[in-house]
Amino acid sequence: MGKQKESHELKVRRTMKDKSETKSETKFISTISHKLRTPLNAIIGFSELLLDQVYGELNEKQTHYLKNINSSGKNLLVFLNDLIDLLNLKWGEVRLEYSDFSLSQAINQAQMSVKAFAEQKNVSLEVKDDSNLLTIKADENKFMKILHHLLSNAVKFTPPGGKVEITTRYLKGPEFNPSSLFPTPCVEISVVDNGIGIKPEDQERIFSEFYQVDSTLSQDFEGTGLGLSLAKELVRLHQGKIWVESEEGKGSKFTFVIPLDE
Ligand code: ADP
């Protein structure tokens, strides 16, 4: 009995410690986020103001260097946003906010977020929605982030003239999908490209933080190395699973499955 009480007290103390640690980590993350974002927004904003020539005409060199400052600032902001998201997922307090939302609208919106990039690269975007699901239940914001990371990678690693396709399926349960690990009804989303592909030995590693394939094929592409680890954490939060099938030189298929029950 004494031992039981002792272990209970230990558990309570540990939970209190865990909670206070999470609180101080959350505060630390929000402080560095604020301290870095404020000057970065000034760099981006003021360089834009100068580029608009509001305060006088610029010569060619000045325009060139200001464009460099502006795009470096923007790249750094993307990196910072991804890093803060990942730190929050790993150490902070992140809760899912479930709601019912339209699957086709979410896919359209995610497509829009990479449309300009795809047009600029002459990569076509297509959707094959076979799920027949009008709505799904998930954290809409986080669901969109997963899709955005997969789509922007697919466009990035597909050469001009290539194709990126989003496909969906409704998995009703294990009896309809015997190999599935998911007992409940699920939605399966795949992002398929016919781009540079990934070697078998890299296919697990790319989901780790900062891992980027070091090859002649991928060296021309910029990135933070955080997109897939973020997508993996967000899928994990939804109790789902994410994986890749790929062949070097032929293309990749990234798939994630999330249960439709909260
Ligand atoms: P990055 O910002 O570099 O894209 P990610 O974490 O999103 O970081 O991806 C990690 C690495 O996985 C990429 O640098 C790339 O080498 C590889 N990768 C991701 N998606 C694809 C894809 N669709 N085709 C080929 N390689 C990919």
mmCIF file of C-alpha atoms and ligand atoms in Angstrom:
data_model
loop_
_atom_site.group_PDB
_atom_site.id
_atom_site.type_symbol
_atom_site.label_atom_id
_atom_site.label_comp_id
_atom_site.label_asym_id
_atom_site.label_seq_id
_atom_site.Cartn_x
_atom_site.Cartn_y
_atom_site.Cartn_z
ATOM 1 C CA MET A 1 0.000 0.000 0.000
ATOM 2 C CA GLY A 2 2.845 2.343 1.014
ATOM 3 C CA LYS A 3 4.686 1.533 -2.157
ATOM 4 C CA GLN A 4 1.559 2.170 -4.234
ATOM 5 C CA LYS A 5 1.116 5.615 -2.640
ATOM 6 C CA GLU A 6 4.777 6.411 -3.200
ATOM 7 C CA SER A 7 4.642 5.501 -6.872
ATOM 8 C CA HIS A 8 1.433 7.536 -7.291
ATOM 9 C CA GLU A 9 3.113 10.597 -5.726
ATOM 10 C CA LEU A 10 6.118 10.085 -7.977
ATOM 11 C CA LYS A 11 3.827 9.985 -10.999
ATOM 12 C CA VAL A 12 2.045 13.199 -9.932
ATOM 13 C CA ARG A 13 5.376 14.952 -9.323
ATOM 14 C CA ARG A 14 6.677 13.749 -12.675
ATOM 15 C CA THR A 15 3.535 14.964 -14.476
ATOM 16 C CA MET A 16 3.908 18.365 -12.754
ATOM 17 C CA LYS A 17 7.552 18.508 -13.856
ATOM 18 C CA ASP A 18 6.661 17.481 -17.419
ATOM 19 C CA LYS A 19 4.007 20.186 -17.540
ATOM 20 C CA SER A 20 6.288 22.923 -16.232
ATOM 21 C CA GLU A 21 9.084 21.810 -18.585
ATOM 22 C CA THR A 22 6.695 21.969 -21.554
ATOM 23 C CA LYS A 23 5.571 25.429 -20.411
ATOM 24 C CA SER A 24 9.111 26.790 -20.258
ATOM 25 C CA GLU A 25 9.977 25.182 -23.592
ATOM 26 C CA THR A 26 6.868 26.701 -25.192
ATOM 27 C CA LYS A 27 7.880 30.104 -23.806
ATOM 28 C CA PHE A 28 11.446 29.660 -25.079
ATOM 29 C CA ILE A 29 10.197 28.763 -28.572
ATOM 30 C CA SER A 30 7.784 31.710 -28.730
ATOM 31 C CA THR A 31 10.513 34.106 -27.508
ATOM 32 C CA ILE A 32 13.084 33.078 -30.126
ATOM 33 C CA SER A 33 10.360 33.094 -32.762
ATOM 34 C CA HIS A 34 9.417 36.686 -31.872
ATOM 35 C CA LYS A 35 13.026 37.896 -31.547
ATOM 36 C CA LEU A 36 13.956 36.507 -34.977
ATOM 37 C CA ARG A 37 10.739 37.314 -36.828
ATOM 38 C CA THR A 38 10.670 41.017 -35.908
ATOM 39 C CA PRO A 39 14.014 42.011 -37.511
ATOM 40 C CA LEU A 40 13.426 39.609 -40.400
ATOM 41 C CA ASN A 41 10.102 41.260 -41.235
ATOM 42 C CA ALA A 42 11.865 44.651 -41.151
ATOM 43 C CA ILE A 43 14.543 43.377 -43.589
ATOM 44 C CA ILE A 44 11.899 42.031 -45.972
ATOM 45 C CA GLY A 45 9.543 45.029 -45.646
ATOM 46 C CA PHE A 46 12.151 47.794 -45.975
ATOM 47 C CA SER A 47 13.954 46.122 -48.879
ATOM 48 C CA GLU A 48 10.573 45.901 -50.660
ATOM 49 C CA LEU A 49 9.944 49.589 -49.981
ATOM 50 C CA LEU A 50 13.324 50.506 -51.496
ATOM 51 C CA LEU A 51 12.735 48.166 -54.474
ATOM 52 C CA ASP A 52 9.426 49.964 -55.138
ATOM 53 C CA GLN A 53 11.607 53.098 -55.529
ATOM 54 C CA VAL A 54 9.425 55.024 -53.091
ATOM 55 C CA TYR A 55 12.537 56.848 -51.811
ATOM 56 C CA GLY A 56 14.259 57.441 -55.126
ATOM 57 C CA GLU A 57 15.442 55.704 -58.240
ATOM 58 C CA LEU A 58 17.837 52.753 -57.994
ATOM 59 C CA ASN A 59 20.632 51.845 -60.347
ATOM 60 C CA GLU A 60 21.087 48.289 -61.670
ATOM 61 C CA LYS A 61 23.572 47.188 -58.996
ATOM 62 C CA GLN A 62 21.462 48.582 -56.141
ATOM 63 C CA THR A 63 18.372 46.758 -57.517
ATOM 64 C CA HIS A 64 20.368 43.528 -57.859
ATOM 65 C CA TYR A 65 21.677 43.620 -54.271
ATOM 66 C CA LEU A 66 18.327 44.674 -52.824
ATOM 67 C CA LYS A 67 16.627 41.758 -54.609
ATOM 68 C CA ASN A 68 19.225 39.475 -53.037
ATOM 69 C CA ILE A 69 18.539 40.890 -49.558
ATOM 70 C CA ASN A 70 14.794 40.514 -50.091
ATOM 71 C CA SER A 71 14.845 36.909 -51.361
ATOM 72 C CA SER A 72 17.372 35.818 -48.709
ATOM 73 C CA GLY A 73 15.113 37.344 -46.043
ATOM 74 C CA LYS A 74 12.088 35.528 -47.447
ATOM 75 C CA ASN A 75 13.970 32.183 -47.580
ATOM 76 C CA LEU A 76 15.088 32.693 -44.008
ATOM 77 C CA LEU A 77 11.488 33.398 -42.944
ATOM 78 C CA VAL A 78 10.274 30.132 -44.567
ATOM 79 C CA PHE A 79 13.046 28.273 -42.736
ATOM 80 C CA LEU A 80 12.222 29.976 -39.436
ATOM 81 C CA ASN A 81 8.502 29.174 -39.778
ATOM 82 C CA ASP A 82 9.285 25.495 -40.482
ATOM 83 C CA LEU A 83 11.782 25.341 -37.609
ATOM 84 C CA ILE A 84 9.348 26.907 -35.106
ATOM 85 C CA ASP A 85 6.594 24.508 -36.251
ATOM 86 C CA LEU A 86 8.931 21.543 -35.753
ATOM 87 C CA LEU A 87 10.179 22.706 -32.332
ATOM 88 C CA ASN A 88 6.579 23.181 -31.209
ATOM 89 C CA LEU A 89 5.673 19.703 -32.430
ATOM 90 C CA LYS A 90 8.677 18.112 -30.711
ATOM 91 C CA TRP A 91 8.829 20.015 -27.436
ATOM 92 C CA GLY A 92 5.902 22.354 -27.156
ATOM 93 C CA GLU A 93 2.227 21.908 -26.642
ATOM 94 C CA VAL A 94 0.441 21.128 -29.874
ATOM 95 C CA ARG A 95 -3.167 20.092 -29.919
ATOM 96 C CA LEU A 96 -5.215 19.012 -32.886
ATOM 97 C CA GLU A 97 -8.288 21.068 -33.604
ATOM 98 C CA TYR A 98 -10.626 18.683 -35.344
ATOM 99 C CA SER A 99 -13.364 19.903 -37.653
ATOM 100 C CA ASP A 100 -15.355 18.579 -40.603
ATOM 101 C CA PHE A 101 -14.174 20.126 -43.847
ATOM 102 C CA SER A 102 -14.455 19.559 -47.574
ATOM 103 C CA LEU A 103 -11.699 17.289 -48.904
ATOM 104 C CA SER A 104 -11.923 18.644 -52.458
ATOM 105 C CA GLN A 105 -11.734 22.250 -51.243
ATOM 106 C CA ALA A 106 -8.697 21.471 -49.079
ATOM 107 C CA ILE A 107 -6.985 19.823 -52.060
ATOM 108 C CA ASN A 108 -7.846 22.806 -54.288
ATOM 109 C CA GLN A 109 -6.429 25.217 -51.740
ATOM 110 C CA ALA A 110 -3.212 23.204 -51.355
ATOM 111 C CA GLN A 111 -2.931 23.121 -55.146
ATOM 112 C CA MET A 112 -3.338 26.910 -55.279
ATOM 113 C CA SER A 113 -0.474 27.316 -52.809
ATOM 114 C CA VAL A 114 1.979 25.772 -55.334
ATOM 115 C CA LYS A 115 0.249 26.856 -58.578
ATOM 116 C CA ALA A 116 2.551 29.806 -59.310
ATOM 117 C CA PHE A 117 5.636 27.685 -58.613
ATOM 118 C CA ALA A 118 4.328 24.885 -60.869
ATOM 119 C CA GLU A 119 3.501 27.319 -63.694
ATOM 120 C CA GLN A 120 6.901 28.938 -63.413
ATOM 121 C CA LYS A 121 8.481 25.457 -63.747
ATOM 122 C CA ASN A 122 6.018 24.245 -66.401
ATOM 123 C CA VAL A 123 4.919 21.309 -64.242
ATOM 124 C CA SER A 124 1.262 20.277 -64.575
ATOM 125 C CA LEU A 125 -0.919 19.655 -61.513
ATOM 126 C CA GLU A 126 -3.763 17.133 -61.586
ATOM 127 C CA VAL A 127 -6.242 15.670 -59.106
ATOM 128 C CA LYS A 128 -7.888 12.219 -59.148
ATOM 129 C CA ASP A 129 -10.324 12.181 -56.258
ATOM 130 C CA ASP A 130 -11.617 8.594 -55.964
ATOM 131 C CA SER A 131 -12.533 8.793 -52.306
ATOM 132 C CA ASN A 132 -16.108 10.029 -52.899
ATOM 133 C CA LEU A 133 -15.785 11.699 -49.504
ATOM 134 C CA LEU A 134 -17.557 15.024 -49.254
ATOM 135 C CA THR A 135 -16.056 15.916 -45.913
ATOM 136 C CA ILE A 136 -13.348 14.523 -43.679
ATOM 137 C CA LYS A 137 -12.634 15.065 -40.005
ATOM 138 C CA ALA A 138 -9.099 16.234 -39.183
ATOM 139 C CA ASP A 139 -7.185 19.362 -38.150
ATOM 140 C CA GLU A 140 -7.728 21.325 -41.375
ATOM 141 C CA ASN A 141 -4.767 23.673 -40.950
ATOM 142 C CA LYS A 142 -2.346 20.847 -40.227
ATOM 143 C CA PHE A 143 -3.824 18.659 -42.965
ATOM 144 C CA MET A 144 -3.165 21.495 -45.452
ATOM 145 C CA LYS A 145 0.413 21.834 -44.215
ATOM 146 C CA ILE A 146 1.091 18.112 -44.831
ATOM 147 C CA LEU A 147 -0.295 18.389 -48.338
ATOM 148 C CA HIS A 148 1.561 21.628 -49.027
ATOM 149 C CA HIS A 149 4.948 20.148 -48.035
ATOM 150 C CA LEU A 150 4.406 17.071 -50.237
ATOM 151 C CA LEU A 151 3.159 19.112 -53.180
ATOM 152 C CA SER A 152 5.902 21.732 -53.075
ATOM 153 C CA ASN A 153 8.538 18.955 -52.968
ATOM 154 C CA ALA A 154 6.883 17.145 -55.872
ATOM 155 C CA VAL A 155 6.927 20.322 -57.994
ATOM 156 C CA LYS A 156 10.454 21.198 -56.849
ATOM 157 C CA PHE A 157 11.948 17.810 -57.741
ATOM 158 C CA THR A 158 10.135 17.423 -61.084
ATOM 159 C CA PRO A 159 11.815 18.823 -64.192
ATOM 160 C CA PRO A 160 9.957 21.138 -66.611
ATOM 161 C CA GLY A 161 7.310 19.351 -68.653
ATOM 162 C CA GLY A 162 6.660 16.884 -65.810
ATOM 163 C CA LYS A 163 3.465 16.040 -63.957
ATOM 164 C CA VAL A 164 2.311 16.010 -60.333
ATOM 165 C CA GLU A 165 -0.892 14.226 -59.410
ATOM 166 C CA ILE A 166 -2.872 14.090 -56.174
ATOM 167 C CA THR A 167 -4.936 10.935 -55.712
ATOM 168 C CA THR A 168 -7.321 10.044 -52.896
ATOM 169 C CA ARG A 169 -8.936 6.819 -51.684
ATOM 170 C CA TYR A 170 -11.366 5.941 -48.953
ATOM 171 C CA LEU A 171 -10.256 2.881 -46.949
ATOM 172 C CA LYS A 172 -13.348 1.578 -45.246
ATOM 173 C CA GLY A 173 -11.652 -0.817 -42.861
ATOM 174 C CA PRO A 174 -9.281 -3.820 -42.638
ATOM 175 C CA GLU A 175 -11.712 -6.115 -44.471
ATOM 176 C CA PHE A 176 -11.393 -3.838 -47.512
ATOM 177 C CA ASN A 177 -7.685 -3.375 -47.165
ATOM 178 C CA PRO A 178 -6.182 -6.509 -45.552
ATOM 179 C CA SER A 179 -2.632 -5.137 -45.538
ATOM 180 C CA SER A 180 -3.754 -1.980 -43.780
ATOM 181 C CA LEU A 181 -2.633 -1.268 -40.237
ATOM 182 C CA PHE A 182 -5.712 0.822 -39.707
ATOM 183 C CA PRO A 183 -8.779 -0.787 -38.223
ATOM 184 C CA THR A 184 -11.024 2.252 -38.665
ATOM 185 C CA PRO A 185 -12.152 4.016 -41.856
ATOM 186 C CA CYS A 186 -9.337 6.118 -43.247
ATOM 187 C CA VAL A 187 -8.553 8.508 -46.031
ATOM 188 C CA GLU A 188 -5.467 7.893 -48.139
ATOM 189 C CA ILE A 189 -3.829 10.771 -50.016
ATOM 190 C CA SER A 190 -0.954 10.302 -52.461
ATOM 191 C CA VAL A 191 1.182 12.872 -54.225
ATOM 192 C CA VAL A 192 2.726 11.315 -57.309
ATOM 193 C CA ASP A 193 5.394 12.898 -59.493
ATOM 194 C CA ASN A 194 7.492 11.828 -62.450
ATOM 195 C CA GLY A 195 10.540 13.719 -61.218
ATOM 196 C CA ILE A 196 14.083 12.786 -60.192
ATOM 197 C CA GLY A 197 13.080 9.977 -57.783
ATOM 198 C CA ILE A 198 14.883 8.788 -54.629
ATOM 199 C CA LYS A 199 17.363 5.908 -54.168
ATOM 200 C CA PRO A 200 16.175 3.057 -51.881
ATOM 201 C CA GLU A 201 18.864 3.832 -49.243
ATOM 202 C CA ASP A 202 17.606 7.441 -48.918
ATOM 203 C CA GLN A 203 13.895 6.691 -48.708
ATOM 204 C CA GLU A 204 13.785 6.307 -44.889
ATOM 205 C CA ARG A 205 16.382 8.988 -44.162
ATOM 206 C CA ILE A 206 14.583 11.822 -45.955
ATOM 207 C CA PHE A 207 12.011 11.913 -43.149
ATOM 208 C CA SER A 208 14.726 12.933 -40.636
ATOM 209 C CA GLU A 209 15.371 16.584 -39.836
ATOM 210 C CA PHE A 210 17.776 18.362 -42.188
ATOM 211 C CA TYR A 211 18.398 15.274 -44.332
ATOM 212 C CA GLN A 212 18.697 16.206 -47.990
ATOM 213 C CA VAL A 213 19.778 13.779 -50.683
ATOM 214 C CA ASP A 214 23.256 14.613 -51.850
ATOM 215 C CA SER A 215 23.260 13.824 -55.536
ATOM 216 C CA THR A 216 23.940 15.519 -58.845
ATOM 217 C CA LEU A 217 20.221 15.302 -59.588
ATOM 218 C CA SER A 218 19.058 17.131 -56.446
ATOM 219 C CA GLN A 219 21.874 19.634 -55.948
ATOM 220 C CA ASP A 220 20.144 22.355 -57.987
ATOM 221 C CA PHE A 221 17.190 22.566 -55.589
ATOM 222 C CA GLU A 222 16.968 24.825 -52.575
ATOM 223 C CA GLY A 223 15.243 23.759 -49.394
ATOM 224 C CA THR A 224 15.319 23.652 -45.621
ATOM 225 C CA GLY A 225 15.408 19.875 -45.126
ATOM 226 C CA LEU A 226 12.497 20.193 -42.682
ATOM 227 C CA GLY A 227 9.407 19.696 -44.876
ATOM 228 C CA LEU A 228 9.172 15.927 -44.625
ATOM 229 C CA SER A 229 9.986 15.703 -40.918
ATOM 230 C CA LEU A 230 7.234 18.261 -40.317
ATOM 231 C CA ALA A 231 4.803 16.304 -42.494
ATOM 232 C CA LYS A 232 5.709 13.107 -40.603
ATOM 233 C CA GLU A 233 5.100 14.712 -37.187
ATOM 234 C CA LEU A 234 1.760 16.155 -38.334
ATOM 235 C CA VAL A 235 0.629 12.782 -39.698
ATOM 236 C CA ARG A 236 1.756 11.090 -36.469
ATOM 237 C CA LEU A 237 -0.329 13.568 -34.446
ATOM 238 C CA HIS A 238 -3.358 12.407 -36.448
ATOM 239 C CA GLN A 239 -2.454 8.753 -35.544
ATOM 240 C CA GLY A 240 -1.674 8.173 -39.216
ATOM 241 C CA LYS A 241 1.191 6.884 -41.307
ATOM 242 C CA ILE A 242 3.303 8.355 -44.119
ATOM 243 C CA TRP A 243 5.678 6.606 -46.521
ATOM 244 C CA VAL A 244 7.330 6.897 -49.914
ATOM 245 C CA GLU A 245 7.693 4.611 -52.920
ATOM 246 C CA SER A 246 10.177 5.796 -55.485
ATOM 247 C CA GLU A 247 12.524 4.879 -58.301
ATOM 248 C CA GLU A 248 15.508 7.029 -59.113
ATOM 249 C CA GLY A 249 15.089 8.834 -62.421
ATOM 250 C CA LYS A 250 11.424 7.828 -62.707
ATOM 251 C CA GLY A 251 9.526 9.588 -59.927
ATOM 252 C CA SER A 252 8.117 9.339 -56.412
ATOM 253 C CA LYS A 253 4.845 8.622 -54.700
ATOM 254 C CA PHE A 254 4.356 9.979 -51.173
ATOM 255 C CA THR A 255 1.310 8.580 -49.394
ATOM 256 C CA PHE A 256 -0.278 9.387 -46.056
ATOM 257 C CA VAL A 257 -3.228 7.723 -44.386
ATOM 258 C CA ILE A 258 -5.192 9.203 -41.525
ATOM 259 C CA PRO A 259 -8.126 7.702 -39.644
ATOM 260 C CA LEU A 260 -11.411 9.509 -40.135
ATOM 261 C CA ASP A 261 -12.424 9.033 -36.513
ATOM 262 C CA GLU A 262 -11.045 11.502 -34.008
HETATM 263 P P1 ADP B 1 13.673 20.091 -48.574
HETATM 264 O O1 ADP B 1 13.412 21.438 -48.012
HETATM 265 O O2 ADP B 1 15.105 19.845 -48.922
HETATM 266 O O3 ADP B 1 12.735 19.758 -49.696
HETATM 267 P P2 ADP B 1 12.335 17.949 -47.179
HETATM 268 O O4 ADP B 1 12.427 17.493 -45.756
HETATM 269 O O5 ADP B 1 10.987 18.364 -47.647
HETATM 270 O O6 ADP B 1 13.389 19.092 -47.356
HETATM 271 O O7 ADP B 1 12.868 16.779 -48.112
HETATM 272 C C1 ADP B 1 14.090 16.137 -47.789
HETATM 273 C C2 ADP B 1 14.773 15.632 -49.032
HETATM 274 O O8 ADP B 1 14.014 14.536 -49.587
HETATM 275 C C3 ADP B 1 14.890 16.640 -50.176
HETATM 276 O O9 ADP B 1 15.981 17.503 -49.995
HETATM 277 C C4 ADP B 1 15.051 15.710 -51.362
HETATM 278 O O10 ADP B 1 16.404 15.270 -51.431
HETATM 279 C C5 ADP B 1 14.168 14.527 -50.999
HETATM 280 N N1 ADP B 1 12.810 14.640 -51.614
HETATM 281 C C6 ADP B 1 11.675 15.049 -50.989
HETATM 282 N N2 ADP B 1 10.620 14.987 -51.827
HETATM 283 C C7 ADP B 1 11.095 14.522 -53.004
HETATM 284 C C8 ADP B 1 10.482 14.232 -54.277
HETATM 285 N N3 ADP B 1 9.167 14.398 -54.493
HETATM 286 N N4 ADP B 1 11.300 13.769 -55.263
HETATM 287 C C9 ADP B 1 12.623 13.570 -55.047
HETATM 288 N N5 ADP B 1 13.258 13.829 -53.887
HETATM 289 C C10 ADP B 1 12.498 14.304 -52.871
#
